[in-house]
Tab-separated table of C-alpha atoms in Angstrom:
chain	number	residue	atom	x	y	z
A	1	MET	CA	0.000	0.000	0.000
A	2	ARG	CA	1.347	3.418	-0.962
A	3	ILE	CA	0.033	6.467	0.901
A	4	SER	CA	0.874	10.157	0.986
A	5	VAL	CA	0.574	13.069	3.371
A	6	VAL	CA	0.572	16.814	2.689
A	7	ASP	CA	1.566	19.190	5.488
A	8	VAL	CA	0.743	22.897	5.041
A	9	GLY	CA	3.014	24.749	7.444
A	10	SER	CA	3.849	28.383	8.048
A	11	ASN	CA	6.651	28.391	5.458
A	12	THR	CA	6.233	25.395	3.168
A	13	VAL	CA	3.861	22.774	1.832
A	14	ARG	CA	5.527	19.367	2.214
A	15	LEU	CA	4.609	16.083	0.564
A	16	VAL	CA	5.706	12.637	1.724
A	17	VAL	CA	4.865	9.552	-0.337
A	18	ALA	CA	5.504	6.339	1.591
A	19	ASP	CA	5.115	2.595	1.292
A	20	ALA	CA	3.379	1.016	4.269
A	21	ALA	CA	5.523	-2.085	4.615
A	22	ASP	CA	4.986	-4.160	7.768
A	23	GLY	CA	3.319	-1.236	9.487
A	24	VAL	CA	6.228	1.162	8.905
A	25	PRO	CA	5.942	4.196	6.554
A	26	LEU	CA	9.001	3.971	4.294
A	27	PRO	CA	9.371	7.180	2.248
A	28	VAL	CA	9.814	6.803	-1.498
A	29	HIS	CA	9.469	10.456	-2.488
A	30	THR	CA	9.385	13.837	-0.779
A	31	ALA	CA	8.798	17.312	-2.180
A	32	LYS	CA	8.162	20.800	-0.889
A	33	TRP	CA	6.779	24.086	-2.133
A	34	ARG	CA	7.885	27.261	-0.381
A	35	LEU	CA	4.945	29.602	0.217
A	36	ARG	CA	6.064	31.585	3.277
A	37	LEU	CA	2.497	32.015	4.453
A	38	SER	CA	3.827	33.408	7.723
A	39	GLU	CA	5.045	36.490	5.856
A	40	GLN	CA	1.566	37.105	4.430
A	41	VAL	CA	-0.563	36.276	7.480
A	42	THR	CA	-0.312	38.199	10.729
A	43	PRO	CA	-0.880	36.041	13.844
A	44	GLY	CA	-4.628	35.570	14.203
A	45	GLY	CA	-5.297	37.393	10.934
A	46	PRO	CA	-7.043	36.089	7.809
A	47	VAL	CA	-5.270	34.319	4.978
A	48	PRO	CA	-5.309	36.856	2.102
A	49	GLU	CA	-6.735	35.908	-1.278
A	50	ARG	CA	-3.340	35.859	-2.986
A	51	ALA	CA	-1.993	33.450	-0.371
A	52	VAL	CA	-5.060	31.220	-0.788
A	53	ASP	CA	-4.370	31.037	-4.530
A	54	GLN	CA	-0.758	30.065	-3.866
A	55	LEU	CA	-1.853	27.454	-1.338
A	56	VAL	CA	-4.358	25.975	-3.789
A	57	ASP	CA	-1.686	25.734	-6.505
A	58	ALA	CA	0.776	24.032	-4.145
A	59	VAL	CA	-1.757	21.504	-2.837
A	60	ALA	CA	-2.897	20.730	-6.396
A	61	GLU	CA	0.679	20.079	-7.485
A	62	ALA	CA	1.339	17.966	-4.390
A	63	SER	CA	-1.761	15.879	-5.185
A	64	ARG	CA	-0.663	15.401	-8.806
A	65	THR	CA	2.812	14.410	-7.647
A	66	ALA	CA	1.383	11.864	-5.221
A	67	THR	CA	-0.716	10.377	-8.026
A	68	ARG	CA	2.329	10.090	-10.294
A	69	TRP	CA	4.039	8.127	-7.528
A	70	GLY	CA	1.117	5.746	-7.233
A	71	ALA	CA	-0.451	7.038	-4.023
A	72	ALA	CA	-4.136	7.666	-3.429
A	73	GLY	CA	-5.500	11.071	-2.474
A	74	PRO	CA	-3.212	12.596	0.152
A	75	LEU	CA	-3.954	12.936	3.846
A	76	ALA	CA	-3.709	16.725	3.897
A	77	PHE	CA	-3.659	19.000	6.915
A	78	ALA	CA	-2.715	22.580	7.749
A	79	THR	CA	-1.122	23.743	10.983
A	80	ALA	CA	-1.620	26.885	13.070
A	81	VAL	CA	-1.150	29.437	10.283
A	82	VAL	CA	-4.465	28.288	8.740
A	83	ARG	CA	-6.095	26.835	11.862
A	84	ASN	CA	-6.029	30.190	13.680
A	85	ALA	CA	-7.181	32.274	10.712
A	86	PRO	CA	-10.708	33.694	11.014
A	87	ASN	CA	-11.375	32.660	7.390
A	88	ARG	CA	-10.169	29.100	8.016
A	89	HIS	CA	-13.326	27.430	6.687
A	90	GLU	CA	-13.264	29.546	3.521
A	91	VAL	CA	-9.656	28.485	2.905
A	92	LEU	CA	-10.474	24.794	3.389
A	93	ARG	CA	-13.511	25.051	1.091
A	94	ALA	CA	-11.437	26.767	-1.602
A	95	VAL	CA	-8.803	24.031	-1.517
A	96	ARG	CA	-11.452	21.292	-1.636
A	97	ALA	CA	-13.405	22.903	-4.478
A	98	ARG	CA	-10.382	23.686	-6.663
A	99	THR	CA	-8.177	20.644	-6.019
A	100	GLY	CA	-10.444	17.857	-4.787
A	101	VAL	CA	-8.200	17.474	-1.725
A	102	ASP	CA	-9.886	17.485	1.696
A	103	LEU	CA	-7.459	19.753	3.515
A	104	CYS	CA	-8.216	19.842	7.240
A	105	THR	CA	-6.886	21.474	10.375
A	106	LEU	CA	-6.021	19.662	13.596
A	107	PRO	CA	-6.376	20.984	17.151
A	108	GLY	CA	-2.980	21.672	18.681
A	109	GLU	CA	-3.429	18.854	21.184
A	110	VAL	CA	-4.091	16.353	18.384
A	111	GLU	CA	-0.975	17.609	16.595
A	112	ALA	CA	0.931	16.867	19.807
A	113	GLU	CA	-0.530	13.344	19.975
A	114	LEU	CA	0.449	12.570	16.400
A	115	THR	CA	3.925	14.040	16.792
A	116	PHE	CA	4.403	12.013	19.970
A	117	LEU	CA	3.400	8.838	18.103
A	118	GLY	CA	5.956	9.553	15.375
A	119	ALA	CA	8.687	10.235	17.920
A	120	ARG	CA	7.782	7.157	19.994
A	121	ARG	CA	8.009	4.887	16.956
A	122	TRP	CA	11.346	6.387	15.947
A	123	MET	CA	12.889	6.215	19.406
A	124	GLY	CA	11.467	2.790	20.281
A	125	TRP	CA	10.255	1.376	23.565
A	126	ARG	CA	13.735	1.394	25.054
A	127	SER	CA	13.356	5.168	25.447
A	128	GLY	CA	10.921	4.576	28.320
A	129	PRO	CA	8.781	7.454	29.643
A	130	LEU	CA	9.115	10.032	26.896
A	131	ALA	CA	8.806	13.834	26.873
A	132	LEU	CA	8.237	15.641	23.588
A	133	LEU	CA	8.876	19.280	22.674
A	134	ASP	CA	7.767	20.677	19.309
A	135	ILE	CA	8.064	24.309	18.221
A	136	GLY	CA	5.903	25.406	15.318
A	137	GLY	CA	5.290	28.805	13.818
A	138	GLY	CA	2.175	29.527	15.863
A	139	THR	CA	2.203	27.085	18.761
A	140	PHE	CA	4.491	25.068	21.027
A	141	GLU	CA	3.413	21.507	21.767
A	142	VAL	CA	4.490	19.504	24.806
A	143	ALA	CA	3.622	15.866	25.474
A	144	PHE	CA	4.538	13.080	27.854
A	145	GLY	CA	3.707	9.404	27.805
A	146	ARG	CA	4.742	5.863	28.541
A	147	GLY	CA	2.861	4.139	25.723
A	148	ARG	CA	1.849	4.509	22.110
A	149	LEU	CA	-0.031	7.766	22.673
A	150	PRO	CA	0.737	10.406	25.289
A	151	ASP	CA	-0.782	10.574	28.757
A	152	PHE	CA	-0.491	14.360	28.789
A	153	VAL	CA	-0.462	16.980	26.016
A	154	ALA	CA	-0.475	20.755	25.903
A	155	SER	CA	-0.533	23.229	23.035
A	156	LEU	CA	0.568	26.740	23.965
A	157	PRO	CA	0.601	29.999	21.935
A	158	LEU	CA	4.401	30.102	21.967
A	159	GLY	CA	5.214	29.516	18.314
A	160	ALA	CA	8.456	30.995	17.024
A	161	ARG	CA	6.804	33.092	14.317
A	162	ARG	CA	4.091	34.379	16.650
A	163	LEU	CA	6.587	35.473	19.331
A	164	THR	CA	8.930	37.040	16.795
A	165	HIS	CA	6.053	39.185	15.539
A	166	GLU	CA	5.037	40.105	19.090
A	167	PHE	CA	8.456	40.917	20.558
A	168	PHE	CA	10.976	41.521	17.770
A	169	ALA	CA	8.993	43.038	14.884
A	170	ASP	CA	10.472	46.526	15.219
A	171	GLU	CA	13.991	45.695	16.480
A	172	ASP	CA	16.573	43.792	14.473
A	173	PRO	CA	18.573	42.663	16.316
A	174	PRO	CA	16.372	42.991	19.411
A	175	SER	CA	17.532	44.704	22.569
A	176	PRO	CA	18.429	42.610	25.641
A	177	GLU	CA	15.313	44.025	27.309
A	178	ARG	CA	13.096	42.562	24.564
A	179	VAL	CA	14.778	39.177	24.856
A	180	ARG	CA	14.270	39.218	28.635
A	181	ALA	CA	10.615	40.205	28.162
A	182	LEU	CA	10.128	37.266	25.819
A	183	ARG	CA	11.733	34.883	28.284
A	184	ARG	CA	9.451	36.153	31.074
A	185	LYS	CA	6.372	35.469	28.969
A	186	VAL	CA	7.572	31.985	28.047
A	187	ARG	CA	8.316	31.166	31.709
A	188	HIS	CA	4.858	32.309	32.741
A	189	GLN	CA	3.077	30.332	30.014
A	190	LEU	CA	5.145	27.181	30.587
A	191	ARG	CA	5.185	27.131	34.384
A	192	ASP	CA	2.395	24.632	35.003
A	193	VAL	CA	3.173	22.414	32.016
A	194	ALA	CA	6.838	22.257	33.012
A	195	ALA	CA	5.891	21.317	36.574
A	196	ARG	CA	3.881	18.378	35.204
A	197	ILE	CA	6.833	17.177	33.102
A	198	ARG	CA	9.189	17.431	36.091
A	199	TRP	CA	6.733	15.450	38.198
A	200	GLU	CA	6.453	12.732	35.535
A	201	GLY	CA	10.238	12.362	35.371
A	202	PRO	CA	10.831	11.380	31.726
A	203	ARG	CA	13.672	8.991	30.958
A	204	THR	CA	14.119	10.381	27.442
A	205	ALA	CA	13.359	13.760	25.882
A	206	VAL	CA	12.993	14.464	22.180
A	207	ALA	CA	12.597	17.615	20.149
A	208	THR	CA	10.990	17.744	16.717
A	209	SER	CA	10.234	20.388	14.055
A	210	ARG	CA	12.371	22.275	11.579
A	211	THR	CA	13.108	24.947	14.172
A	212	PHE	CA	14.638	22.416	16.560
A	213	GLN	CA	16.487	20.685	13.716
A	214	GLN	CA	18.100	23.957	12.704
A	215	LEU	CA	18.923	24.887	16.290
A	216	GLY	CA	20.410	21.435	16.784
A	217	ARG	CA	22.669	21.972	13.777
A	218	LEU	CA	23.703	25.375	15.172
A	219	CYS	CA	24.563	23.631	18.453
A	220	GLY	CA	26.852	21.160	16.695
A	221	ALA	CA	24.593	18.287	15.577
A	222	ALA	CA	25.416	16.518	12.326
A	223	PRO	CA	24.016	18.103	9.142
A	224	GLY	CA	21.063	16.553	7.375
A	225	ARG	CA	23.211	15.121	4.580
A	226	HIS	CA	24.587	12.591	7.063
A	227	GLY	CA	21.189	10.889	7.037
A	228	PRO	CA	18.393	10.354	9.573
A	229	PHE	CA	20.083	7.577	11.572
A	230	VAL	CA	22.869	9.729	13.004
A	231	ASP	CA	22.319	10.418	16.711
A	232	ARG	CA	21.696	14.142	17.113
A	233	GLN	CA	21.812	15.528	20.635
A	234	MET	CA	21.241	19.134	21.708
A	235	HIS	CA	22.333	20.156	25.207
A	236	ARG	CA	20.715	22.915	27.205
A	237	SER	CA	24.031	24.707	27.764
A	238	GLU	CA	24.689	24.728	24.013
A	239	LEU	CA	21.273	26.187	23.339
A	240	ARG	CA	21.913	28.933	25.886
A	241	ALA	CA	25.128	29.847	24.048
A	242	ALA	CA	23.209	29.813	20.751
A	243	ILE	CA	20.789	32.436	22.109
A	244	THR	CA	23.716	34.776	22.710
A	245	ARG	CA	24.975	34.243	19.135
A	246	LEU	CA	21.560	34.741	17.569
A	247	ALA	CA	20.627	37.791	19.650
A	248	ALA	CA	23.792	39.624	18.584
A	249	LEU	CA	22.951	39.414	14.869
A	250	PRO	CA	20.236	40.852	12.639
A	251	ALA	CA	18.069	38.249	10.952
A	252	ALA	CA	19.847	38.501	7.601
A	253	GLU	CA	23.186	37.628	9.182
A	254	ARG	CA	21.785	34.733	11.224
A	255	ALA	CA	21.129	32.959	7.934
A	256	HIS	CA	24.919	32.571	7.566
A	257	LEU	CA	25.173	30.535	10.763
A	258	PRO	CA	25.357	26.715	10.533
A	259	GLY	CA	21.917	25.200	10.015
A	260	ILE	CA	19.913	28.451	10.033
A	261	SER	CA	17.972	28.927	6.802
A	262	ALA	CA	17.037	32.340	5.446
A	263	PRO	CA	13.243	31.772	5.734
A	264	ARG	CA	13.578	30.850	9.431
A	265	ALA	CA	16.399	33.181	10.406
A	266	ALA	CA	14.124	35.859	11.849
A	267	GLN	CA	12.261	33.408	14.111
A	268	SER	CA	15.310	31.370	15.140
A	269	LEU	CA	16.002	33.528	18.204
A	270	ALA	CA	12.459	33.220	19.562
A	271	GLY	CA	12.589	29.478	18.923
A	272	ALA	CA	15.861	29.193	20.837
A	273	VAL	CA	14.461	31.157	23.794
A	274	VAL	CA	11.369	28.938	23.943
A	275	GLY	CA	13.443	25.772	23.661
A	276	HIS	CA	16.001	26.742	26.285
A	277	THR	CA	13.381	28.002	28.729
A	278	ALA	CA	11.388	24.779	28.336
A	279	LEU	CA	14.471	22.657	29.009
A	280	LYS	CA	15.416	24.712	32.040
A	281	LEU	CA	11.939	24.693	33.590
A	282	THR	CA	11.452	20.972	33.030
A	283	GLY	CA	14.914	20.117	34.309
A	284	ILE	CA	15.853	18.425	31.034
A	285	LYS	CA	19.559	18.805	30.251
A	286	ALA	CA	19.601	17.396	26.723
A	287	VAL	CA	17.198	16.305	23.993
A	288	THR	CA	17.461	14.015	20.998
A	289	VAL	CA	16.547	15.832	17.795
A	290	CYS	CA	14.102	13.391	16.222
A	291	PRO	CA	13.525	13.276	12.436
A	292	TRP	CA	10.020	11.806	12.741
A	293	ALA	CA	7.213	14.138	13.727
A	294	ILE	CA	3.625	14.919	12.797
A	295	ARG	CA	3.711	13.724	9.165
A	296	GLU	CA	4.982	10.333	10.231
A	297	GLY	CA	2.426	10.305	13.046
A	298	VAL	CA	-0.392	10.836	10.543
A	299	LEU	CA	0.937	8.020	8.344
A	300	LEU	CA	1.250	5.682	11.324
A	301	ARG	CA	-2.279	6.370	12.576
A	302	HIS	CA	-3.610	5.755	9.072
A	303	ILE	CA	-1.719	2.460	8.827
A	304	GLU	CA	-2.641	1.280	12.317
A	305	ASP	CA	-6.218	2.571	12.665
A	306	GLY	CA	-7.392	2.520	9.048
A	307	PRO	CA	-9.020	5.085	6.727
A	308	SER	CA	-12.015	5.646	9.036
A	309	TRP	CA	-9.767	7.510	11.462
A	310	TRP	CA	-8.816	10.147	8.887
A	311	ALA	CA	-12.405	10.405	7.677
A	312	GLU	CA	-13.390	11.370	11.235
A	313	VAL	CA	-10.580	13.949	11.343
A	314	THR	CA	-11.744	15.652	8.150
A	315	ARG	CA	-15.386	15.553	9.268
A	316	ARG	CA	-14.603	17.327	12.527
A	317	SER	CA	-12.419	19.869	10.750
A	318	ALA	CA	-15.240	20.765	8.374
A	319	GLU	CA	-17.456	21.550	11.354
A	320	ALA	CA	-17.005	24.212	13.978
A	321	ALA	CA	-14.214	23.456	16.453
A	322	PRO	CA	-15.572	20.997	19.063
A	323	PRO	CA	-15.340	21.882	22.762
A	324	ASP	CA	-13.203	18.803	23.435
A	325	PRO	CA	-9.992	19.210	21.402
A	326	VAL	CA	-8.752	15.631	21.880
A	327	PRO	CA	-11.578	13.449	20.548
A	328	LEU	CA	-9.527	10.840	18.737
A	329	ARG	CA	-7.438	9.228	21.463
A	330	ILE	CA	-10.477	7.713	23.192
A	331	ALA	CA	-11.450	5.764	20.090
A	332	ALA	CA	-7.869	4.564	19.650
A	333	ALA	CA	-7.652	3.373	23.247
A	334	SER	CA	-10.635	1.086	22.789
A	335	ARG	CA	-8.979	-0.915	20.029
């Protein structure tokens, strides 16, 4: 069976086509289209018409590419940049009408569940009680669990793009006072979640997302060309030193640092502050930078729970947001 997933993020639309061999999604083709939606959408603002047109074109091309590689219609989802837009339903309807793809949005807590599943499968059961940190453009997800799905999840409005817009929009590089103000906000928002993680006492901690991958490279982890199976560790002390390096440079110059790409250079400092503060508050000294995240989690849930699971996801997305943001784990637990 060959399946595909399309991930609409704040900067790119990514396609993964995978073979589901023995319950493991083995990628056969990947592609991406750079849209930089985050530059066109202010946090909490609508997706403008021009950006919708670009999104439609990218999703259509991703769907055609998946078909050429022998995969059925893609499992397509959009993250916070679309989920938080007041015209979210109009965007989803436009994509469906013009491409035939049922693009959906996932609650932040469900994103955390799926990312945790991907990380758990990658790390294996030997990792024991597992803590997950994931920085996106609009939100920061935290999860902890001992099994297949997490026992605890939280989605907080601490995305790197969102915080960059809030704290650093008019200063480049930002003043030390702005950096301290950002850290105070992150500490306040993370206090209770971090206390829960400390109480749980994870044996292993992982970090996912492009932001963490780039920060890991800046902190000395092996570059991506060395392949996914290289062990990539990021230590809290190294991340603290990275904050000092990033804060001293304007965004354009950060893009010359190891691992920092031009599209993410502006938000790299906010991402580093969130990551370091989370590690410090939770008492975690080092994390493994994990290559599997939400896309792999979606593929795994589809393989393990069948097409009906994704049909329920798209149905709920088409409706108004339900009061309970984690409706899917209960059904999975009864299997």
